[in-house]
PDB file of C-alpha atoms in Angstrom:
ATOM      1  CA  MET A   1      10.676  18.993  -5.039  1.00 58.00           C
ATOM      2  CA  GLU A   2      10.776  18.310  -1.354  1.00 71.00           C
ATOM      3  CA  GLN A   3       9.017  15.165  -0.025  1.00 79.00           C
ATOM      4  CA  ASN A   4       8.361  14.954   3.583  1.00 83.00           C
ATOM      5  CA  PHE A   5       8.022  11.064   4.750  1.00 86.00           C
ATOM      6  CA  THR A   6       7.224  11.616   8.308  1.00 90.00           C
ATOM      7  CA  ALA A   7       3.935  11.539  10.242  1.00 94.00           C
ATOM      8  CA  ALA A   8       3.203  13.215  13.659  1.00 96.00           C
ATOM      9  CA  ALA A   9       0.200  10.580  14.191  1.00 96.00           C
ATOM     10  CA  PRO A  10      -1.237   7.855  12.976  1.00 97.00           C
ATOM     11  CA  ASN A  11      -3.415   7.723   9.324  1.00 97.00           C
ATOM     12  CA  GLN A  12      -1.967  11.077   8.381  1.00 96.00           C
ATOM     13  CA  LYS A  13       0.329   9.706   5.711  1.00 96.00           C
ATOM     14  CA  TRP A  14       0.229   6.203   3.776  1.00 97.00           C
ATOM     15  CA  VAL A  15       2.770   5.033   1.050  1.00 96.00           C
ATOM     16  CA  THR A  16       2.073   2.100  -1.152  1.00 97.00           C
ATOM     17  CA  ASP A  17       4.066   0.127  -3.979  1.00 96.00           C
ATOM     18  CA  ILE A  18       3.826  -2.883  -6.123  1.00 96.00           C
ATOM     19  CA  THR A  19       6.479  -5.616  -6.529  1.00 96.00           C
ATOM     20  CA  TYR A  20       6.586  -8.951  -7.911  1.00 95.00           C
ATOM     21  CA  ILE A  21       8.200 -12.048  -6.345  1.00 97.00           C
ATOM     22  CA  HIS A  22       9.168 -15.029  -8.562  1.00 96.00           C
ATOM     23  CA  THR A  23       7.862 -18.444  -6.867  1.00 94.00           C
ATOM     24  CA  GLN A  24       7.883 -21.831  -8.054  1.00 96.00           C
ATOM     25  CA  GLU A  25       4.467 -21.593  -9.440  1.00 92.00           C
ATOM     26  CA  GLY A  26       5.552 -18.255 -11.312  1.00 95.00           C
ATOM     27  CA  TRP A  27       5.476 -14.697 -10.822  1.00 95.00           C
ATOM     28  CA  LEU A  28       3.254 -13.515  -7.814  1.00 97.00           C
ATOM     29  CA  TYR A  29       2.450  -9.592  -7.326  1.00 97.00           C
ATOM     30  CA  LEU A  30       2.134  -7.851  -4.234  1.00 97.00           C
ATOM     31  CA  CYS A  31       0.841  -4.745  -2.909  1.00 97.00           C
ATOM     32  CA  VAL A  32       1.513  -2.878   0.280  1.00 98.00           C
ATOM     33  CA  PHE A  33       0.064   0.016   2.356  1.00 98.00           C
ATOM     34  CA  ILE A  34       2.298   1.365   4.976  1.00 98.00           C
ATOM     35  CA  ASP A  35       1.451   3.943   7.624  1.00 98.00           C
ATOM     36  CA  LEU A  36       4.457   6.129   8.050  1.00 97.00           C
ATOM     37  CA  TYR A  37       3.646   7.046  11.579  1.00 97.00           C
ATOM     38  CA  SER A  38       4.418   3.423  12.715  1.00 97.00           C
ATOM     39  CA  ARG A  39       6.019   2.021   9.419  1.00 97.00           C
ATOM     40  CA  ALA A  40       3.586  -0.742  10.250  1.00 97.00           C
ATOM     41  CA  VAL A  41       1.974  -2.579   6.952  1.00 98.00           C
ATOM     42  CA  ILE A  42      -1.601  -1.854   7.176  1.00 98.00           C
ATOM     43  CA  GLY A  43      -3.010  -3.358   3.879  1.00 98.00           C
ATOM     44  CA  TRP A  44      -1.631  -5.892   1.358  1.00 98.00           C
ATOM     45  CA  SER A  45      -2.906  -7.815  -1.617  1.00 98.00           C
ATOM     46  CA  THR A  46      -1.280 -10.374  -3.830  1.00 97.00           C
ATOM     47  CA  SER A  47      -2.232 -11.645  -7.139  1.00 97.00           C
ATOM     48  CA  LYS A  48      -0.925 -13.575 -10.059  1.00 96.00           C
ATOM     49  CA  THR A  49      -1.951 -11.009 -12.445  1.00 95.00           C
ATOM     50  CA  LEU A  50      -1.047  -7.228 -12.384  1.00 94.00           C
ATOM     51  CA  ARG A  51      -4.882  -5.664 -12.383  1.00 94.00           C
ATOM     52  CA  ALA A  52      -6.108  -2.785 -10.711  1.00 95.00           C
ATOM     53  CA  THR A  53      -7.991  -5.210  -8.070  1.00 97.00           C
ATOM     54  CA  LEU A  54      -4.587  -5.984  -6.821  1.00 97.00           C
ATOM     55  CA  PHE A  55      -4.141  -2.227  -5.388  1.00 96.00           C
ATOM     56  CA  THR A  56      -7.899  -1.737  -4.690  1.00 97.00           C
ATOM     57  CA  ASP A  57      -8.008  -4.646  -2.659  1.00 98.00           C
ATOM     58  CA  ALA A  58      -5.097  -3.685  -0.542  1.00 98.00           C
ATOM     59  CA  LEU A  59      -6.510  -0.101  -0.176  1.00 98.00           C
ATOM     60  CA  LEU A  60      -9.611  -1.536   1.081  1.00 98.00           C
ATOM     61  CA  MET A  61      -7.718  -3.800   3.710  1.00 98.00           C
ATOM     62  CA  ALA A  62      -5.918  -0.806   4.770  1.00 98.00           C
ATOM     63  CA  MET A  63      -8.965   1.468   5.095  1.00 97.00           C
ATOM     64  CA  PHE A  64     -11.119  -1.017   6.906  1.00 97.00           C
ATOM     65  CA  ARG A  65      -8.284  -1.978   9.413  1.00 97.00           C
ATOM     66  CA  ARG A  66      -7.772   1.731  10.206  1.00 97.00           C
ATOM     67  CA  LYS A  67     -11.538   2.281  10.641  1.00 95.00           C
ATOM     68  CA  LEU A  68     -12.003   4.402   7.571  1.00 95.00           C
ATOM     69  CA  PRO A  69      -9.741   7.526   8.159  1.00 93.00           C
ATOM     70  CA  GLN A  70     -11.068  10.725   6.484  1.00 91.00           C
ATOM     71  CA  ARG A  71      -7.975  12.432   5.611  1.00 91.00           C
ATOM     72  CA  ALA A  72      -5.012  10.169   5.092  1.00 94.00           C
ATOM     73  CA  ILE A  73      -2.634  11.226   1.943  1.00 94.00           C
ATOM     74  CA  ILE A  74      -1.414   8.553  -0.090  1.00 94.00           C
ATOM     75  CA  HIS A  75       1.660   8.363  -2.091  1.00 93.00           C
ATOM     76  CA  SER A  76       3.011   6.070  -4.584  1.00 91.00           C
ATOM     77  CA  ASP A  77       5.762   6.242  -7.087  1.00 84.00           C
ATOM     78  CA  ARG A  78       3.039   5.943  -9.960  1.00 74.00           C
ATOM     79  CA  GLY A  79       4.814   3.339 -11.585  1.00 67.00           C
ATOM     80  CA  SER A  80       2.485   0.713 -12.983  1.00 58.00           C
TER      81      SER A  80
END
């Protein structure tokens, strides 16, 4: 399968992923959305637990910061 991770304009293609970071207080989960056009982080969320709200909070931040784009394609690795 051929994947194209380039964009000709903002808000065409977004990518997202979740990672975890070990801190002195335990594990912290981080979800990030990046616009492939600018490579800018446009939404993020952190949580002590891995729940669906980690993703949805980051997505909502990205949507509101980018003024609710109508046709953005979102790609994730479909991990967790």
